[in-house]
């Protein structure tokens, strides 16, 4: 059977929970996109124009470094890519991940959690950052992650 990976970034644990539910539901491996420099509470303050997250999201070229690279990507043909919505799109560290691996011919399935924003703008941005992947429609998974992931894979 083909192998599936659930790759995710989570700053405060919400997306991590969904990622673990998905990995268990579809029997996938799990990889955390862990920033080399973890985000502090102050970094995540979106009300602060000078906070790290605000500065990163205001700079489309910003690519925060990843602590541990994903290994043996060649064994996966399907990769779920999960993240919290930041300023309506994916956090820049997710772009670091997408640009650091060769996703040619792989099926990529985005999922996200948010405080209310949809995933549409992020889907467009992900495709722009990784045009070689075969992107499927994604979903917000603030709830229902496991059932959705199974249905996407036809299980
Ligand atoms: C810097 C920052 C920007 C955010 N921007 C948005 C946003 O544009 N729309 C939204 O609905 N939620 C936004 N949120 C809320 C997160 O998407 C939401 O809390 C998410 O579930 C957090 O997931 P995590 O615990 O995996 O990090 C933002 C949170 C942070 C820290």
PDB file of C-alpha atoms and ligand atoms in Angstrom:
ATOM      1  CA  UNK A   1       0.000   0.000   0.000  1.00  0.00           C
ATOM      2  CA  UNK A   2       1.154   3.536  -0.690  1.00  0.00           C
ATOM      3  CA  UNK A   3       2.579   5.500   2.213  1.00  0.00           C
ATOM      4  CA  UNK A   4       1.079   8.684   3.557  1.00  0.00           C
ATOM      5  CA  UNK A   5       2.721  11.432   5.617  1.00  0.00           C
ATOM      6  CA  UNK A   6       1.023  14.052   7.766  1.00  0.00           C
ATOM      7  CA  UNK A   7       3.387  17.066   7.920  1.00  0.00           C
ATOM      8  CA  UNK A   8       2.275  19.892  10.168  1.00  0.00           C
ATOM      9  CA  UNK A   9       3.290  23.105  11.866  1.00  0.00           C
ATOM     10  CA  UNK A  10       1.511  24.131  15.046  1.00  0.00           C
ATOM     11  CA  UNK A  11       2.432  27.069  17.265  1.00  0.00           C
ATOM     12  CA  UNK A  12      -0.026  26.482  20.101  1.00  0.00           C
ATOM     13  CA  UNK A  13      -1.164  22.879  19.737  1.00  0.00           C
ATOM     14  CA  UNK A  14      -4.520  23.102  17.942  1.00  0.00           C
ATOM     15  CA  UNK A  15      -3.262  21.989  14.526  1.00  0.00           C
ATOM     16  CA  UNK A  16      -1.043  19.381  16.203  1.00  0.00           C
ATOM     17  CA  UNK A  17      -4.124  17.739  17.674  1.00  0.00           C
ATOM     18  CA  UNK A  18      -5.854  17.611  14.286  1.00  0.00           C
ATOM     19  CA  UNK A  19      -2.674  16.279  12.639  1.00  0.00           C
ATOM     20  CA  UNK A  20      -2.451  13.432  15.149  1.00  0.00           C
ATOM     21  CA  UNK A  21      -6.111  12.554  14.595  1.00  0.00           C
ATOM     22  CA  UNK A  22      -5.554  12.436  10.840  1.00  0.00           C
ATOM     23  CA  UNK A  23      -2.386  10.328  11.116  1.00  0.00           C
ATOM     24  CA  UNK A  24      -4.173   7.819  13.310  1.00  0.00           C
ATOM     25  CA  UNK A  25      -7.283   7.726  11.119  1.00  0.00           C
ATOM     26  CA  UNK A  26      -5.422   7.024   7.875  1.00  0.00           C
ATOM     27  CA  UNK A  27      -2.456   5.143   9.360  1.00  0.00           C
ATOM     28  CA  UNK A  28       0.062   7.769   8.257  1.00  0.00           C
ATOM     29  CA  UNK A  29       3.477   8.810   9.541  1.00  0.00           C
ATOM     30  CA  UNK A  30       3.697  12.126  11.351  1.00  0.00           C
ATOM     31  CA  UNK A  31       6.290  14.878  10.835  1.00  0.00           C
ATOM     32  CA  UNK A  32       6.297  18.134  12.774  1.00  0.00           C
ATOM     33  CA  UNK A  33       7.587  21.158  10.878  1.00  0.00           C
ATOM     34  CA  UNK A  34       9.448  22.536  13.880  1.00  0.00           C
ATOM     35  CA  UNK A  35      10.995  26.003  13.554  1.00  0.00           C
ATOM     36  CA  UNK A  36      14.681  26.121  14.532  1.00  0.00           C
ATOM     37  CA  UNK A  37      13.709  29.030  16.773  1.00  0.00           C
ATOM     38  CA  UNK A  38      10.445  28.224  18.602  1.00  0.00           C
ATOM     39  CA  UNK A  39       7.761  30.915  18.729  1.00  0.00           C
ATOM     40  CA  UNK A  40       7.240  32.596  22.092  1.00  0.00           C
ATOM     41  CA  UNK A  41       3.905  34.045  23.149  1.00  0.00           C
ATOM     42  CA  UNK A  42       5.279  37.508  22.332  1.00  0.00           C
ATOM     43  CA  UNK A  43       6.285  36.285  18.852  1.00  0.00           C
ATOM     44  CA  UNK A  44       2.689  35.198  18.209  1.00  0.00           C
ATOM     45  CA  UNK A  45       1.070  38.496  19.188  1.00  0.00           C
ATOM     46  CA  UNK A  46      -0.713  39.544  16.001  1.00  0.00           C
ATOM     47  CA  UNK A  47      -1.819  42.823  17.608  1.00  0.00           C
ATOM     48  CA  UNK A  48       1.838  43.889  17.776  1.00  0.00           C
ATOM     49  CA  UNK A  49       3.047  45.308  14.469  1.00  0.00           C
ATOM     50  CA  UNK A  50       6.619  44.510  15.470  1.00  0.00           C
ATOM     51  CA  UNK A  51       6.159  40.948  16.736  1.00  0.00           C
ATOM     52  CA  UNK A  52       8.101  38.215  14.989  1.00  0.00           C
ATOM     53  CA  UNK A  53       5.014  36.676  13.379  1.00  0.00           C
ATOM     54  CA  UNK A  54       3.813  40.054  12.080  1.00  0.00           C
ATOM     55  CA  UNK A  55       7.243  40.851  10.644  1.00  0.00           C
ATOM     56  CA  UNK A  56       7.493  37.424   9.002  1.00  0.00           C
ATOM     57  CA  UNK A  57       4.033  37.581   7.493  1.00  0.00           C
ATOM     58  CA  UNK A  58       4.707  41.083   6.154  1.00  0.00           C
ATOM     59  CA  UNK A  59       7.744  39.732   4.308  1.00  0.00           C
ATOM     60  CA  UNK A  60       6.801  37.282   1.529  1.00  0.00           C
ATOM     61  CA  UNK A  61      10.464  36.301   1.128  1.00  0.00           C
ATOM     62  CA  UNK A  62      10.897  35.300   4.777  1.00  0.00           C
ATOM     63  CA  UNK A  63      11.719  31.590   5.247  1.00  0.00           C
ATOM     64  CA  UNK A  64      12.208  30.687   8.924  1.00  0.00           C
ATOM     65  CA  UNK A  65      14.665  27.798   9.326  1.00  0.00           C
ATOM     66  CA  UNK A  66      13.386  24.319  10.230  1.00  0.00           C
ATOM     67  CA  UNK A  67      14.991  22.427  13.144  1.00  0.00           C
ATOM     68  CA  UNK A  68      14.906  18.893  11.686  1.00  0.00           C
ATOM     69  CA  UNK A  69      14.442  18.279   7.969  1.00  0.00           C
ATOM     70  CA  UNK A  70      11.858  15.745   6.832  1.00  0.00           C
ATOM     71  CA  UNK A  71      13.564  12.447   6.031  1.00  0.00           C
ATOM     72  CA  UNK A  72      12.952   9.891   3.296  1.00  0.00           C
ATOM     73  CA  UNK A  73      10.299  11.900   1.531  1.00  0.00           C
ATOM     74  CA  UNK A  74      10.715   9.593  -1.466  1.00  0.00           C
ATOM     75  CA  UNK A  75       8.713   6.884   0.311  1.00  0.00           C
ATOM     76  CA  UNK A  76       5.537   8.985   0.460  1.00  0.00           C
ATOM     77  CA  UNK A  77       3.196   9.542  -2.439  1.00  0.00           C
ATOM     78  CA  UNK A  78       0.582  11.432  -0.421  1.00  0.00           C
ATOM     79  CA  UNK A  79       1.348  14.232   2.029  1.00  0.00           C
ATOM     80  CA  UNK A  80      -1.199  16.044   4.193  1.00  0.00           C
ATOM     81  CA  UNK A  81       0.140  19.552   4.950  1.00  0.00           C
ATOM     82  CA  UNK A  82      -1.303  21.156   8.092  1.00  0.00           C
ATOM     83  CA  UNK A  83      -0.909  24.598   9.690  1.00  0.00           C
ATOM     84  CA  UNK A  84      -2.723  27.366  11.545  1.00  0.00           C
ATOM     85  CA  UNK A  85      -4.029  30.192   9.368  1.00  0.00           C
ATOM     86  CA  UNK A  86      -1.876  33.285   9.936  1.00  0.00           C
ATOM     87  CA  UNK A  87      -3.060  36.497   8.320  1.00  0.00           C
ATOM     88  CA  UNK A  88      -5.365  34.446   6.063  1.00  0.00           C
ATOM     89  CA  UNK A  89      -2.584  32.228   4.631  1.00  0.00           C
ATOM     90  CA  UNK A  90      -0.023  29.606   5.714  1.00  0.00           C
ATOM     91  CA  UNK A  91       2.808  30.633   8.083  1.00  0.00           C
ATOM     92  CA  UNK A  92       6.098  31.261   6.272  1.00  0.00           C
ATOM     93  CA  UNK A  93       7.735  28.213   7.878  1.00  0.00           C
ATOM     94  CA  UNK A  94       5.328  26.061   5.863  1.00  0.00           C
ATOM     95  CA  UNK A  95       6.741  27.695   2.724  1.00  0.00           C
ATOM     96  CA  UNK A  96      10.235  26.781   3.974  1.00  0.00           C
ATOM     97  CA  UNK A  97       9.074  23.150   4.158  1.00  0.00           C
ATOM     98  CA  UNK A  98       7.414  23.176   0.733  1.00  0.00           C
ATOM     99  CA  UNK A  99      10.488  24.659  -0.919  1.00  0.00           C
ATOM    100  CA  UNK A 100      12.935  22.308   0.805  1.00  0.00           C
ATOM    101  CA  UNK A 101      11.569  19.029  -0.622  1.00  0.00           C
ATOM    102  CA  UNK A 102      10.828  17.735  -4.100  1.00  0.00           C
ATOM    103  CA  UNK A 103       7.079  17.178  -4.268  1.00  0.00           C
ATOM    104  CA  UNK A 104       6.922  16.426  -8.005  1.00  0.00           C
ATOM    105  CA  UNK A 105       4.140  13.971  -8.703  1.00  0.00           C
ATOM    106  CA  UNK A 106       3.079  13.694  -5.061  1.00  0.00           C
ATOM    107  CA  UNK A 107      -0.496  14.244  -3.940  1.00  0.00           C
ATOM    108  CA  UNK A 108      -0.631  17.132  -1.456  1.00  0.00           C
ATOM    109  CA  UNK A 109      -3.677  17.733   0.751  1.00  0.00           C
ATOM    110  CA  UNK A 110      -3.797  20.906   2.860  1.00  0.00           C
ATOM    111  CA  UNK A 111      -5.599  21.243   6.179  1.00  0.00           C
ATOM    112  CA  UNK A 112      -5.688  24.105   8.642  1.00  0.00           C
ATOM    113  CA  UNK A 113      -7.153  25.399  11.861  1.00  0.00           C
ATOM    114  CA  UNK A 114      -8.106  29.021  12.374  1.00  0.00           C
ATOM    115  CA  UNK A 115     -10.062  31.459  14.483  1.00  0.00           C
ATOM    116  CA  UNK A 116     -12.612  31.769  11.687  1.00  0.00           C
ATOM    117  CA  UNK A 117     -10.821  32.498   8.388  1.00  0.00           C
ATOM    118  CA  UNK A 118     -11.290  30.005   5.565  1.00  0.00           C
ATOM    119  CA  UNK A 119      -8.523  28.003   3.876  1.00  0.00           C
ATOM    120  CA  UNK A 120      -9.111  29.352   0.340  1.00  0.00           C
ATOM    121  CA  UNK A 121      -6.387  31.999   0.227  1.00  0.00           C
ATOM    122  CA  UNK A 122      -3.906  29.590   1.790  1.00  0.00           C
ATOM    123  CA  UNK A 123      -4.692  26.944  -0.846  1.00  0.00           C
ATOM    124  CA  UNK A 124      -3.869  29.417  -3.594  1.00  0.00           C
ATOM    125  CA  UNK A 125      -0.648  30.467  -1.856  1.00  0.00           C
ATOM    126  CA  UNK A 126       0.474  26.864  -1.273  1.00  0.00           C
ATOM    127  CA  UNK A 127       0.070  26.060  -4.972  1.00  0.00           C
ATOM    128  CA  UNK A 128       2.121  29.120  -5.872  1.00  0.00           C
ATOM    129  CA  UNK A 129       4.921  28.051  -3.523  1.00  0.00           C
ATOM    130  CA  UNK A 130       4.905  24.411  -4.638  1.00  0.00           C
ATOM    131  CA  UNK A 131       3.528  24.186  -8.179  1.00  0.00           C
ATOM    132  CA  UNK A 132       4.972  20.712  -8.840  1.00  0.00           C
ATOM    133  CA  UNK A 133       2.712  19.049  -6.277  1.00  0.00           C
ATOM    134  CA  UNK A 134      -0.642  17.609  -7.256  1.00  0.00           C
ATOM    135  CA  UNK A 135      -2.777  19.638  -4.845  1.00  0.00           C
ATOM    136  CA  UNK A 136      -6.192  18.417  -3.723  1.00  0.00           C
ATOM    137  CA  UNK A 137      -8.858  20.556  -2.085  1.00  0.00           C
ATOM    138  CA  UNK A 138      -8.157  21.138   1.585  1.00  0.00           C
ATOM    139  CA  UNK A 139     -10.304  21.820   4.593  1.00  0.00           C
ATOM    140  CA  UNK A 140     -10.430  23.653   7.889  1.00  0.00           C
ATOM    141  CA  UNK A 141     -10.286  20.959  10.536  1.00  0.00           C
ATOM    142  CA  UNK A 142     -11.173  22.769  13.738  1.00  0.00           C
ATOM    143  CA  UNK A 143     -13.426  19.711  14.031  1.00  0.00           C
ATOM    144  CA  UNK A 144     -14.009  16.533  12.037  1.00  0.00           C
ATOM    145  CA  UNK A 145     -10.388  15.992  10.974  1.00  0.00           C
ATOM    146  CA  UNK A 146     -10.350  12.191  11.102  1.00  0.00           C
ATOM    147  CA  UNK A 147     -13.568  11.595   9.152  1.00  0.00           C
ATOM    148  CA  UNK A 148     -12.595  14.147   6.505  1.00  0.00           C
ATOM    149  CA  UNK A 149      -9.112  12.645   6.020  1.00  0.00           C
ATOM    150  CA  UNK A 150     -10.556   9.168   5.554  1.00  0.00           C
ATOM    151  CA  UNK A 151     -13.087  10.410   3.005  1.00  0.00           C
ATOM    152  CA  UNK A 152     -10.384  12.249   1.019  1.00  0.00           C
ATOM    153  CA  UNK A 153      -8.452   8.998   0.668  1.00  0.00           C
ATOM    154  CA  UNK A 154     -11.633   7.035  -0.095  1.00  0.00           C
ATOM    155  CA  UNK A 155     -11.436   4.941   3.044  1.00  0.00           C
TER     156      UNK A 155
HETATM  157  C1  LIG B   1       0.220  35.328  14.144  1.00  0.00           C
HETATM  158  C2  LIG B   1      -1.168  34.763  14.068  1.00  0.00           C
HETATM  159  C3  LIG B   1      -2.009  35.150  13.025  1.00  0.00           C
HETATM  160  C4  LIG B   1      -3.309  34.619  12.949  1.00  0.00           C
HETATM  161  N1  LIG B   1      -4.109  34.991  11.889  1.00  0.00           N
HETATM  162  C5  LIG B   1      -5.360  34.476  11.795  1.00  0.00           C
HETATM  163  C6  LIG B   1      -6.210  34.818  10.696  1.00  0.00           C
HETATM  164  O1  LIG B   1      -5.851  35.571   9.788  1.00  0.00           O
HETATM  165  N2  LIG B   1      -7.470  34.275  10.676  1.00  0.00           N
HETATM  166  C7  LIG B   1      -7.924  33.443  11.653  1.00  0.00           C
HETATM  167  O2  LIG B   1      -9.056  32.984  11.569  1.00  0.00           O
HETATM  168  N3  LIG B   1      -7.119  33.059  12.681  1.00  0.00           N
HETATM  169  C8  LIG B   1      -5.861  33.558  12.779  1.00  0.00           C
HETATM  170  N4  LIG B   1      -5.060  33.180  13.821  1.00  0.00           N
HETATM  171  C9  LIG B   1      -5.556  32.183  14.789  1.00  0.00           C
HETATM  172  C10 LIG B   1      -5.014  30.779  14.506  1.00  0.00           C
HETATM  173  O3  LIG B   1      -5.165  30.419  13.137  1.00  0.00           O
HETATM  174  C11 LIG B   1      -5.740  29.708  15.341  1.00  0.00           C
HETATM  175  O4  LIG B   1      -5.719  30.043  16.701  1.00  0.00           O
HETATM  176  C12 LIG B   1      -5.126  28.323  15.135  1.00  0.00           C
HETATM  177  O5  LIG B   1      -6.077  27.318  15.462  1.00  0.00           O
HETATM  178  C13 LIG B   1      -3.851  28.096  15.961  1.00  0.00           C
HETATM  179  O6  LIG B   1      -3.319  26.826  15.659  1.00  0.00           O
HETATM  180  P1  LIG B   1      -2.032  26.206  16.413  1.00  0.00           P
HETATM  181  O7  LIG B   1      -2.448  26.025  17.863  1.00  0.00           O
HETATM  182  O8  LIG B   1      -1.814  24.907  15.732  1.00  0.00           O
HETATM  183  O9  LIG B   1      -0.906  27.154  16.258  1.00  0.00           O
HETATM  184  C14 LIG B   1      -3.770  33.689  13.922  1.00  0.00           C
HETATM  185  C15 LIG B   1      -2.912  33.316  14.971  1.00  0.00           C
HETATM  186  C16 LIG B   1      -1.631  33.835  15.049  1.00  0.00           C
HETATM  187  C17 LIG B   1      -0.721  33.390  16.174  1.00  0.00           C
END
